[in-house]
Short mmCIF file of C-alpha atoms in Angstrom, two decimals:
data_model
loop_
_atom_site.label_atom_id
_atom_site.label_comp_id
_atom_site.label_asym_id
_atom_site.label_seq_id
_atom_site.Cartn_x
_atom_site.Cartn_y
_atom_site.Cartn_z
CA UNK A 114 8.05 -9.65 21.83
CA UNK A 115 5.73 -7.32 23.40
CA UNK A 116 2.32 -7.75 22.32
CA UNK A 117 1.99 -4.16 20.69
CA UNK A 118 4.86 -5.12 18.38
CA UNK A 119 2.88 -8.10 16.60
CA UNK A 120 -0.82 -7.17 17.20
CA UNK A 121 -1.26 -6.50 13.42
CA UNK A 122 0.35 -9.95 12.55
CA UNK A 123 -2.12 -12.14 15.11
CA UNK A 124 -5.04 -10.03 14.18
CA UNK A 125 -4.70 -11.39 10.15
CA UNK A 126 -3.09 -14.29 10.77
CA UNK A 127 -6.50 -16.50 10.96
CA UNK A 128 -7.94 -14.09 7.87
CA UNK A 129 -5.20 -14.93 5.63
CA UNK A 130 -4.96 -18.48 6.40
CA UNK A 131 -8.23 -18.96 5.58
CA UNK A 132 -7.44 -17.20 2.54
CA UNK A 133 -4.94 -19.66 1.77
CA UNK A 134 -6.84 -23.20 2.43
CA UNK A 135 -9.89 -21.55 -0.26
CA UNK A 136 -6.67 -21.23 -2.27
CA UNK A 137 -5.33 -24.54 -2.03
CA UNK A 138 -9.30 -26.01 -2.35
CA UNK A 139 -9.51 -24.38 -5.51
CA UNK A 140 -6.27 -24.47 -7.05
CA UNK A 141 -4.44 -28.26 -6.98
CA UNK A 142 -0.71 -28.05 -5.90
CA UNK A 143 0.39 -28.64 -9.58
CA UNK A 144 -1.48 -25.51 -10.71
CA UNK A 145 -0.19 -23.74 -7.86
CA UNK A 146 3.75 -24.31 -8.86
CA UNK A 147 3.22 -23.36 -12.59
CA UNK A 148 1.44 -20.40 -11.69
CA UNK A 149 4.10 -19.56 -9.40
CA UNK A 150 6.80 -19.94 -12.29
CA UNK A 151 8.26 -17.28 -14.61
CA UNK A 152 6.09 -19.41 -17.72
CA UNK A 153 3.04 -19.18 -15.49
CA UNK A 154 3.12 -15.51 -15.03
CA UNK A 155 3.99 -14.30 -18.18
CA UNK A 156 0.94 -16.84 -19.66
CA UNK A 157 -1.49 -14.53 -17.06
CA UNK A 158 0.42 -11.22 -18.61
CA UNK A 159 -0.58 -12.06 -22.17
CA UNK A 160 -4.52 -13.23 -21.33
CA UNK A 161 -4.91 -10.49 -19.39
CA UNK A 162 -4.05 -8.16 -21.69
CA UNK A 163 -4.94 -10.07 -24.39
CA UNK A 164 -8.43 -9.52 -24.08
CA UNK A 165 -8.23 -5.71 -23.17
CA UNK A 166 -6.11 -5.59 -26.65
CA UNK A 167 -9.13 -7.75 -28.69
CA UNK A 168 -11.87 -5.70 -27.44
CA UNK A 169 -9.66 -1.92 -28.07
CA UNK A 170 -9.36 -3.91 -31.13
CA UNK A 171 -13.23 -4.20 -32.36
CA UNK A 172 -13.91 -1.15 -30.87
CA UNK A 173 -10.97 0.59 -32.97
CA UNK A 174 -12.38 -1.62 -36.10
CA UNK A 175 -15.90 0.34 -35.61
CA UNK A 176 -14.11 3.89 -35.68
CA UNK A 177 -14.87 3.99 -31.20
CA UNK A 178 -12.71 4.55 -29.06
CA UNK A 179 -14.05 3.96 -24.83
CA UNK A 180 -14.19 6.57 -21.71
CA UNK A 181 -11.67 9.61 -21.75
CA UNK A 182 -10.50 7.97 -25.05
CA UNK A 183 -12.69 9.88 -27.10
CA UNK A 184 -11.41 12.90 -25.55
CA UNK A 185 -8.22 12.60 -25.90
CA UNK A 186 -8.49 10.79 -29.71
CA UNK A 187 -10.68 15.10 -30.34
CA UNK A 188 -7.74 16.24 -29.26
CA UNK A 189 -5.19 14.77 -30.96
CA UNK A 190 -6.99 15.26 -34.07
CA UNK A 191 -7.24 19.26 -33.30
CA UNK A 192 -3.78 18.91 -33.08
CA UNK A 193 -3.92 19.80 -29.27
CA UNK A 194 -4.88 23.52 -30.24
CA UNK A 195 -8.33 24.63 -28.06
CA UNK A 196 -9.30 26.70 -31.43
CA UNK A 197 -9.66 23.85 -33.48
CA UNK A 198 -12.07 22.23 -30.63
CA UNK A 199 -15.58 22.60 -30.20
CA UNK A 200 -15.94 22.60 -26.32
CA UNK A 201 -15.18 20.32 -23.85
CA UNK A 202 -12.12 20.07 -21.70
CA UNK A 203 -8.91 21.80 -22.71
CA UNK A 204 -5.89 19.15 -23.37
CA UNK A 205 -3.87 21.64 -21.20
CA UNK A 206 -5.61 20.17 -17.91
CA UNK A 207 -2.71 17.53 -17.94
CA UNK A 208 0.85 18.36 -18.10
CA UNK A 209 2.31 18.33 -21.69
CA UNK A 210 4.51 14.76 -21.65
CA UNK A 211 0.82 13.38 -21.45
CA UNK A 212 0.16 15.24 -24.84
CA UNK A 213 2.77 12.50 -26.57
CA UNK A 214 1.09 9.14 -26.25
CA UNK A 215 -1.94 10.99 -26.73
CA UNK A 216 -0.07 12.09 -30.39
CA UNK A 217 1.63 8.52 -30.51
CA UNK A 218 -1.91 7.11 -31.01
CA UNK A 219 -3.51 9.35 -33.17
CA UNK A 220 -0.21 8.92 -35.99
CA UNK A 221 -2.25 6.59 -37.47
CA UNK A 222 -5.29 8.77 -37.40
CA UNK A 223 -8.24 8.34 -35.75
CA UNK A 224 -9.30 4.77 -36.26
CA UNK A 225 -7.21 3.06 -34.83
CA UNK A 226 -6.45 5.44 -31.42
CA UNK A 227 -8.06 3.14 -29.11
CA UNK A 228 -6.09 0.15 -30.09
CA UNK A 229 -2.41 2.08 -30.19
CA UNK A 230 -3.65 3.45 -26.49
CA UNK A 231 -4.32 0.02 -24.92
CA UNK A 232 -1.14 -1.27 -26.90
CA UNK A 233 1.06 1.34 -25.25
CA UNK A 234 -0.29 0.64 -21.67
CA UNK A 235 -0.51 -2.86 -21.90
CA UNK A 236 3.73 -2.67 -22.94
CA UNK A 237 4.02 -0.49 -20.25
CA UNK A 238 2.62 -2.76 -17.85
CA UNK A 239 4.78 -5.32 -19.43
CA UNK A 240 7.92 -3.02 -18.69
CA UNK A 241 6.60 -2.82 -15.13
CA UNK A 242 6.13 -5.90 -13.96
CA UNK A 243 9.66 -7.35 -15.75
CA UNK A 244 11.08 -4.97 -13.31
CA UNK A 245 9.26 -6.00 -10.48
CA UNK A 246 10.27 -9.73 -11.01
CA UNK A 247 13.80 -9.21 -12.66
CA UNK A 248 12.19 -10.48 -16.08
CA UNK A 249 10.94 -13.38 -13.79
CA UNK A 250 14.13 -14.16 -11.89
CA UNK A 251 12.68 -13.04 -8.81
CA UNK A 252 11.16 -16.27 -7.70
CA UNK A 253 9.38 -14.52 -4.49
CA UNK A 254 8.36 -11.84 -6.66
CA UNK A 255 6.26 -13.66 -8.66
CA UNK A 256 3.31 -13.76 -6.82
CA UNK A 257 3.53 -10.11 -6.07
CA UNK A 258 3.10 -10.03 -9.88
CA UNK A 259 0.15 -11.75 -10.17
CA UNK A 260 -1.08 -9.58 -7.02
CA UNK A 261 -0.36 -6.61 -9.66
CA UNK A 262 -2.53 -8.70 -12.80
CA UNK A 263 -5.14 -9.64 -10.57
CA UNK A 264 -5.53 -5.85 -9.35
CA UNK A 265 -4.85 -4.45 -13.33
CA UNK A 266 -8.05 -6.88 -13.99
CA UNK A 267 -10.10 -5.89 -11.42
CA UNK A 268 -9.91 -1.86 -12.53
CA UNK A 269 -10.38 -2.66 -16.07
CA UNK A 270 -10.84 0.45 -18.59
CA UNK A 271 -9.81 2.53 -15.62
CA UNK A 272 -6.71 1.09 -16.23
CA UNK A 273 -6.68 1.11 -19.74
CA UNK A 274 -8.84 4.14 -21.11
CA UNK A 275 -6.89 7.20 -19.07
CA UNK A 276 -3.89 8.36 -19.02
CA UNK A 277 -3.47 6.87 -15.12
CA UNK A 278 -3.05 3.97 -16.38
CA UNK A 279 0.08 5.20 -18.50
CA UNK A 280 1.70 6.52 -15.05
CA UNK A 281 1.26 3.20 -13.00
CA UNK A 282 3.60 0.97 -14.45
CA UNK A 283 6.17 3.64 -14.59
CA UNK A 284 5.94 4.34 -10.83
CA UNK A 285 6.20 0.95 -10.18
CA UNK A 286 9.53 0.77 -12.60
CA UNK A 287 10.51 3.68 -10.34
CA UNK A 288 9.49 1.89 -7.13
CA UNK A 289 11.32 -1.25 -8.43
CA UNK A 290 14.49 0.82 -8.21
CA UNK A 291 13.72 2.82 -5.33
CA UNK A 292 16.65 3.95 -3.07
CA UNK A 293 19.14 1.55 -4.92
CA UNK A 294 19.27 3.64 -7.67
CA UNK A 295 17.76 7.51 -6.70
CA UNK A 296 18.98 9.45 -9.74
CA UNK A 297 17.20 6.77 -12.10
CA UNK A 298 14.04 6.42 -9.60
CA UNK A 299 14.25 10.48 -9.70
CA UNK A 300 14.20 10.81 -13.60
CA UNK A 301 11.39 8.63 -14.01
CA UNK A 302 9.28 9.74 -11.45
CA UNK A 303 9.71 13.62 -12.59
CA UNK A 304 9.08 12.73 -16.24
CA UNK A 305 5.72 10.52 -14.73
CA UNK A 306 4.70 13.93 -12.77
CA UNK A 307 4.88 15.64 -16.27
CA UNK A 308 2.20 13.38 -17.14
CA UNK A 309 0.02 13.43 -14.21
CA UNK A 310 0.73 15.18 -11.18
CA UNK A 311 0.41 12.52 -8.79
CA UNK A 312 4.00 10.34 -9.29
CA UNK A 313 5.38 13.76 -7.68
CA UNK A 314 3.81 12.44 -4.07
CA UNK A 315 6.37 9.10 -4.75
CA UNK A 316 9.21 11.64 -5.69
CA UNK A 317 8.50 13.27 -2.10
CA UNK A 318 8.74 10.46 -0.43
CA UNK A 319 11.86 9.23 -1.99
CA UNK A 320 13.52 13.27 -0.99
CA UNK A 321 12.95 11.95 2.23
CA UNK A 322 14.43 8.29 2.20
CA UNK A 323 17.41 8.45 0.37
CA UNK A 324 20.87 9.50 1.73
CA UNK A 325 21.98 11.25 -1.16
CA UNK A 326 18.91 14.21 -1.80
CA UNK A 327 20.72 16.21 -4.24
CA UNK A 328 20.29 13.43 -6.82
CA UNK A 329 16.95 13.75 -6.56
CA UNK A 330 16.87 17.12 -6.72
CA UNK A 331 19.45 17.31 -9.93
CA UNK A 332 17.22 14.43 -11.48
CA UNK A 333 14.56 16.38 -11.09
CA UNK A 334 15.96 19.65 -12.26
CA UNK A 335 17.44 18.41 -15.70
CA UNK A 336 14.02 16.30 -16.55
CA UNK A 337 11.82 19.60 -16.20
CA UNK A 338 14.68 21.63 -18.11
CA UNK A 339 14.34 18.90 -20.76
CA UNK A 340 10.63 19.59 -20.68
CA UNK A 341 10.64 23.23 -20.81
CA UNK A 342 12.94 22.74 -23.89
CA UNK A 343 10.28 20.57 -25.37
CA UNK A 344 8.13 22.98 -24.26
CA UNK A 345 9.84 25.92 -26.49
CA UNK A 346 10.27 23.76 -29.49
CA UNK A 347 6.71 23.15 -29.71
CA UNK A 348 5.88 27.11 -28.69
CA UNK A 349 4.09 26.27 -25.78
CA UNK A 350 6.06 27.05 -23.06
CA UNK A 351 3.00 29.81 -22.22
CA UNK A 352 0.57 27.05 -21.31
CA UNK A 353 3.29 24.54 -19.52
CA UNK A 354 1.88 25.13 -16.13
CA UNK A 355 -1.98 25.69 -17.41
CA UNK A 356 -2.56 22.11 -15.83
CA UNK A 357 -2.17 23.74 -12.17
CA UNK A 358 -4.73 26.34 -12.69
CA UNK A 359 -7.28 24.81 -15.85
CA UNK A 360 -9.56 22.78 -12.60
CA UNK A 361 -9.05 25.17 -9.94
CA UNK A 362 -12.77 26.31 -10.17
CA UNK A 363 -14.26 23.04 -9.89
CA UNK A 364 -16.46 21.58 -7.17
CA UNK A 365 -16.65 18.54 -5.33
CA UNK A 366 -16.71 15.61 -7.39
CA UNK A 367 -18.92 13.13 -6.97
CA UNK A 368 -16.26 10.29 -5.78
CA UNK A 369 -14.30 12.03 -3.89
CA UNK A 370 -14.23 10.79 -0.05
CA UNK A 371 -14.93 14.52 1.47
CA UNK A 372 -17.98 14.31 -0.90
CA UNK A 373 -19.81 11.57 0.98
CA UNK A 374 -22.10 13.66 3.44
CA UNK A 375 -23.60 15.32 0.32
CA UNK A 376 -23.94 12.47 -1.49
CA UNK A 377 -26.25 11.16 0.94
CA UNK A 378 -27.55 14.52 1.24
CA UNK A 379 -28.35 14.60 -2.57
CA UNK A 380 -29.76 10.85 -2.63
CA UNK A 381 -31.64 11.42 0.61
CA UNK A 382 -33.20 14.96 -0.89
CA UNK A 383 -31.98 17.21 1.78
CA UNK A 384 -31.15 20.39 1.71
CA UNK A 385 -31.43 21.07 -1.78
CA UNK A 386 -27.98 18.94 -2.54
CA UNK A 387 -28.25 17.66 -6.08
CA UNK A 388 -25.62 15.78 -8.61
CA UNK A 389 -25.08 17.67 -11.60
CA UNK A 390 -22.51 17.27 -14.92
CA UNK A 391 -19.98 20.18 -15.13
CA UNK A 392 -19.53 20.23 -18.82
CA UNK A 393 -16.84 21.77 -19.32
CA UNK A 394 -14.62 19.26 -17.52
CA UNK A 395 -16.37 16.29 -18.47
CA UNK A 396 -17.15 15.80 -14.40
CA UNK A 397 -19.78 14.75 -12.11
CA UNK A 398 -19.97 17.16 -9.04
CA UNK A 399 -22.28 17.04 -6.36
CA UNK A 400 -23.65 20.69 -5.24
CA UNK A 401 -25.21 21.54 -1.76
CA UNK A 402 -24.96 23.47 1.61
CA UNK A 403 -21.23 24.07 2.24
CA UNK A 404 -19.86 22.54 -0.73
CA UNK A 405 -18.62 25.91 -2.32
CA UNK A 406 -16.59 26.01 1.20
CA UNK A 407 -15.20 22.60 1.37
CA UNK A 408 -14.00 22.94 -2.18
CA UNK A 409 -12.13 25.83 -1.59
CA UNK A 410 -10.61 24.05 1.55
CA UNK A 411 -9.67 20.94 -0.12
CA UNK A 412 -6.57 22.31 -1.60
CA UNK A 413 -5.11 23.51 1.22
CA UNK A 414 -5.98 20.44 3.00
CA UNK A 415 -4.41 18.00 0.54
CA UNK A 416 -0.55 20.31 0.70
CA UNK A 417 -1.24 20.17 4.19
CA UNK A 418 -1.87 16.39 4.63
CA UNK A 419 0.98 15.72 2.10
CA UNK A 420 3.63 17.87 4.54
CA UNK A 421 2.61 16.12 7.67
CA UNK A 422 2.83 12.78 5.62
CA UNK A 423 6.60 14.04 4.48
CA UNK A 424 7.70 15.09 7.92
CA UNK A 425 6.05 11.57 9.47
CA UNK A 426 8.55 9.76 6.61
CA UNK A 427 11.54 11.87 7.72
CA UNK A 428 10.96 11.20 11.56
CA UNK A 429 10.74 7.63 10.79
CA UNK A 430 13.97 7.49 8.87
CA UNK A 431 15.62 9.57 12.04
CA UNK A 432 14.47 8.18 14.68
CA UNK A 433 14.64 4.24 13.35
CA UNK A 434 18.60 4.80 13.11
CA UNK A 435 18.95 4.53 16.49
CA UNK A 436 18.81 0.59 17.56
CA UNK A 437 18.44 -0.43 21.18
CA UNK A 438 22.02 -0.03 21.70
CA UNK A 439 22.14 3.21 20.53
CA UNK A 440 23.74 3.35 17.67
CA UNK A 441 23.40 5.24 14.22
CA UNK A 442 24.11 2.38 11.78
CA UNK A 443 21.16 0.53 12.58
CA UNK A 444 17.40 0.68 12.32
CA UNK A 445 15.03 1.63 9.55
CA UNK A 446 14.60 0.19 5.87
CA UNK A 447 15.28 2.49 3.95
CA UNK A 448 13.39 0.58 1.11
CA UNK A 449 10.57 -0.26 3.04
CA UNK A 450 10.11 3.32 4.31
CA UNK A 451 10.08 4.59 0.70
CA UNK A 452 7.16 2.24 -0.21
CA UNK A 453 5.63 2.74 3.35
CA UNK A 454 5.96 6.64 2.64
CA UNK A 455 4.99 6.07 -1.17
CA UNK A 456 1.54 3.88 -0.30
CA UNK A 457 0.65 6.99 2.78
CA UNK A 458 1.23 10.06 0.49
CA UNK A 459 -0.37 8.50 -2.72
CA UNK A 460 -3.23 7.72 -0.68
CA UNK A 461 -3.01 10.83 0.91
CA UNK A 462 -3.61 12.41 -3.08
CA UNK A 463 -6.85 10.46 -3.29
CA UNK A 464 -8.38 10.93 0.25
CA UNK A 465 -7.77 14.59 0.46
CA UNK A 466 -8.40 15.43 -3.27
CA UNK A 467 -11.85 17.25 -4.18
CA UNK A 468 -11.84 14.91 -7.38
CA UNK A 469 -11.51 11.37 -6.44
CA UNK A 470 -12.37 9.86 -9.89
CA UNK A 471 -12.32 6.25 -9.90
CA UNK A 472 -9.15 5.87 -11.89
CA UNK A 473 -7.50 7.88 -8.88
CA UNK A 474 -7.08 4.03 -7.37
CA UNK A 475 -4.38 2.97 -9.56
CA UNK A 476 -2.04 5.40 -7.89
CA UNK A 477 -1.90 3.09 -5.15
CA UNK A 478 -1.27 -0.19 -6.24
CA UNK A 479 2.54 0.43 -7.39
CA UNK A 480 3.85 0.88 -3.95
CA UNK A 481 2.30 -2.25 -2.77
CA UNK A 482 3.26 -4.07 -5.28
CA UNK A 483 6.63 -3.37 -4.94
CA UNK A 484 5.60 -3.65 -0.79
CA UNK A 485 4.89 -7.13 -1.64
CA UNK A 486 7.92 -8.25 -2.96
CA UNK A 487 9.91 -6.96 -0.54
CA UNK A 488 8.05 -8.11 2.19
CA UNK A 489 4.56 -10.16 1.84
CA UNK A 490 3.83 -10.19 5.15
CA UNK A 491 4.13 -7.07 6.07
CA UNK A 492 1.98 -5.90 2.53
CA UNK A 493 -0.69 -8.74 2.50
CA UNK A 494 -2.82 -6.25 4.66
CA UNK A 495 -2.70 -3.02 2.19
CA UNK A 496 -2.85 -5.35 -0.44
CA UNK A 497 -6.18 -7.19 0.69
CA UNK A 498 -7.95 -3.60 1.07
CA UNK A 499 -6.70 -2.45 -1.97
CA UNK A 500 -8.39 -5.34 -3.77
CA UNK A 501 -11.70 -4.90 -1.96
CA UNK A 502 -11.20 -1.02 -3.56
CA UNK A 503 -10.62 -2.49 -6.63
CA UNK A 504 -13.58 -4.41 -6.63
CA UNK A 505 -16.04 -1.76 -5.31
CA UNK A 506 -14.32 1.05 -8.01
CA UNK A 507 -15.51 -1.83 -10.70
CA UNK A 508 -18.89 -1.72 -9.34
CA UNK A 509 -18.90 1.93 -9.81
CA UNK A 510 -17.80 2.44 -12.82
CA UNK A 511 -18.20 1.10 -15.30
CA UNK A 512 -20.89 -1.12 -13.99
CA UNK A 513 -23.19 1.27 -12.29
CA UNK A 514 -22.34 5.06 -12.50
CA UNK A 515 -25.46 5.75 -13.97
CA UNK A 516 -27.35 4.73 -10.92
CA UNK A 517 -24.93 6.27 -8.98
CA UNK A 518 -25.37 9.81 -11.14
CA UNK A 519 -29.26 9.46 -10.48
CA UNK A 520 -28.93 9.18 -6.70
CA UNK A 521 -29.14 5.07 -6.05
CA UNK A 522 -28.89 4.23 -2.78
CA UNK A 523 -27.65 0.95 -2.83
CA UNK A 524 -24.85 2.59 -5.37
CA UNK A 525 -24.29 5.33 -2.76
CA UNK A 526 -23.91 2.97 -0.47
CA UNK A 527 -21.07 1.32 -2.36
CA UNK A 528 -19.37 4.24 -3.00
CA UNK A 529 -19.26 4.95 0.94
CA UNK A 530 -17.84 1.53 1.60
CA UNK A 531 -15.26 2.48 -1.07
CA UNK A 532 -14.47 6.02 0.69
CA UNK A 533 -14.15 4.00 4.20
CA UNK A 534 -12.11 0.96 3.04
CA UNK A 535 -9.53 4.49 1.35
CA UNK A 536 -9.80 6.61 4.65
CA UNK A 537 -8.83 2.94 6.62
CA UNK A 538 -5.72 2.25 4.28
CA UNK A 539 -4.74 6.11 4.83
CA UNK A 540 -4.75 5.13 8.83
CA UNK A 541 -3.17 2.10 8.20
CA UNK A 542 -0.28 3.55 6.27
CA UNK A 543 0.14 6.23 9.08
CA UNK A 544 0.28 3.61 11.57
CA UNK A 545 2.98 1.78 9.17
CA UNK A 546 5.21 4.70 9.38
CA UNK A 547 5.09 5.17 12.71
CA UNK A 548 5.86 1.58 13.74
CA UNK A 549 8.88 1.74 11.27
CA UNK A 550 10.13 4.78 12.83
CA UNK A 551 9.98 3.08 16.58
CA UNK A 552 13.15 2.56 18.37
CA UNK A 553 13.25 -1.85 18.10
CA UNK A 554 15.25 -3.11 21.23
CA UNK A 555 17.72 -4.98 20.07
CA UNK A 556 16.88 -8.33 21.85
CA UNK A 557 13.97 -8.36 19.69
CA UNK A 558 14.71 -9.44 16.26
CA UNK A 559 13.13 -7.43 13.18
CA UNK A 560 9.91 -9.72 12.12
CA UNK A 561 10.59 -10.14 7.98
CA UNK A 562 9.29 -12.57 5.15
CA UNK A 563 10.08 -11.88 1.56
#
């Protein structure tokens, strides 16, 4: 096998394996085979949750609710109507299906809002990772399942406390039946992109797998006709699109990876860069020379990125159907091109995006989950980095985005590492594409591990 063909293999091979012997130092074999059984994982699902659920729980007890919570526990009270709020962010800057759990959990009435909201994710993620293990009879699924838990811990109220979280699970359940089943994939993923925009970057993707397009186009016809009849039921058909145009003014969010040179700008002094709160959408932004500029570019940067992304996925499908004897019928996974396209344009939303808030990095862990169990090997790289994200997101917030708000450089310096380790997984998903859309010589078998 020539040497360019398995470069990325031999270049982890020692990482991961020493991975594994800390693994096997810590954990004895016996706890290793529970953990790796249906019991074992669903045990993890209910701790894990578990104590996200106690805490919404004393929290809920005290009349608080945590993060974007509070927000969207004003609105439901106003009865999503701007007149009845006192300032703040309009509940139209999300599309309206995200307007029901948000009503789901205020039924009740205030008190207990944060509690119904962690209830409803925490099911969701139960929904999600059934799927991804076939309700646990998936035995090499499993440990893509804890891969999921162990990433759902690390992000904490990220996960839990915004309506991200809500969308994660379902584009995993989406993921989980990929090009299998596209109308069903299609539905949910267009109903997920009525919640927050991003799912519609998985959607793409899948356009550009599948054989059969029109069912994705159908599936997502009839789920935005069934929201624009919600839509005129409720009389608010006039503010269905408000979500597209409600942050188009806003500047470069802290976070967000084009931000970093004025970050450092702003913690260094220079230039008269400085971090200020724009009230009015509950954000951090960070203000300086050019930063009027680059926010205006962003947008067209991000449709741009996402169509090169798209037309990468559709050369790869085309071009890996020819085998080295050239022939049409062999070639390219279709499955693991939809996850390889999914994982490049979701991380394509959250490198080229002028927001970047930290919750942004739960778009990306539903394709590689999914990624790893259909193929660990070829996912244990993504789903390393992502981890390290994880990890550095937790240090930011909640731990320390106060310091980071009041210029800390060791903060700022996190942050950066953050921004690299997303602009590296955007390269490394590019790369993935390519390689899948390669013409393979048919002497040389495809290297796979499930």
């Amino acid at each position: 096998m020539p040497l360019s063909d398995k470069d990325s293999a031999i270049s982890t091979d020692a990482f991961f394996a020493t991975l594994t012997r800390i693994r096997n130092v810590i954990l004895p074999a016996a706890a290793r085979s529970w953990l790796n059984t249906p019991r074992g994982l669903l045990t993890g699902f209910i701790l894990v949750h578990l104590g996200f659920l106690i805490f919404a729980a004393l929290l809920s007890m005290r009349g608080e609710a945590f993060s974007d919570t509070f927000i969207y526990r004003d609105w439901a009270r106003a009865g999503f109507d701007e007149a009845n709020l006192s300032g703040g962010p309009s509940p139209w800057v999300y599309p309206i299906l995200a307007l029901i759990p948000m009503a789901l959990a205020g039924l009740a009435g205030p008190g207990p809002f944060f509690f119904l909201w962690v209830l409803m994710t925490s099911l969701l993620n139960g929904w999600g990772l059934a799927k991804l293990t076939d309700r646990g009879r998936n035995q090499d699924a499993i440990p893509a399942g804890w891969w999921w838990l162990i990433f759902t811990l690390l992000m904490g109220w990220l996960g839990f406390a915004r309506v991200d979280g809500l969308t994660a699970p379902i584009v995993l359940v989406a993921l989980a039946y990929g090009v299998g089943r596209p109308f069903i994939a299609s539905v949910i993923l267009a109903a997920a992109t009525w919640v927050k925009v991003w799912p519609a970057a998985v959607m793409l993707a899948l356009f550009a797998v599948v054989k059969n397009r029109l069912l994705v186009v159908l599936a997502g016809v009839a789920t935005s006709a069934v929201v624009v009849a919600l839509a005129a039921a409720v009389g608010s058909v006039s503010k269905l699109l408000n979500f597209l145009t409600q942050q188009g003014d806003r500047g470069m969010q802290l976070e967000a990876t084009f931000t970093t040179p004025w970050l450092w700008l702003s913690v260094l002094n220079i230039g008269d860069s400085r971090m200020y709160m724009n009230t009015d959408i509950n954000s951090m932004q960070v203000d300086g020379p050019g930063t009027a500029v680059m926010s205006v570019l962003m947008q067209p940067l991000l449709i741009l990125a996402a169509l090169l992304v798209a037309g990468l996925t559709f050369w790869a499908l085309h071009n890996g159907k020819l085998n080295g004897n050239g022939k049409a019928d062999g070639g390219v996974d279709r499955t693991e091109l939809l996850l390889a396209g999914a994982l490049t344009l979701a991380t394509a939303f959250v490198v080229f995006n002028k927001v970047g808030s930290p919750q942004f990095m739960v778009w990306l862990a539903p394709a590689v989950a999914v990624g790893l169990a259909h193929s660990w090997r070829e996912w244990r790289v993504p789903a390393a980095m992502l981890i390290a994200i994880a990890v550095a997101t937790f240090f930011i917030y909640p731990l320390f985005y106060d310091a980071l708000s009041h210029n800390n450089p060791l903060m700022a310096g996190v942050l950066t590492i953050r921004n690299v380790l997303l602009v590296v997984l955007f390269l490394w998903s590019v790369r993935r594409l390519y390689s899948l859309g390669k013409k393979t010589p048919a002497t040389v078998p495809a290297l796979k591990e499930s």
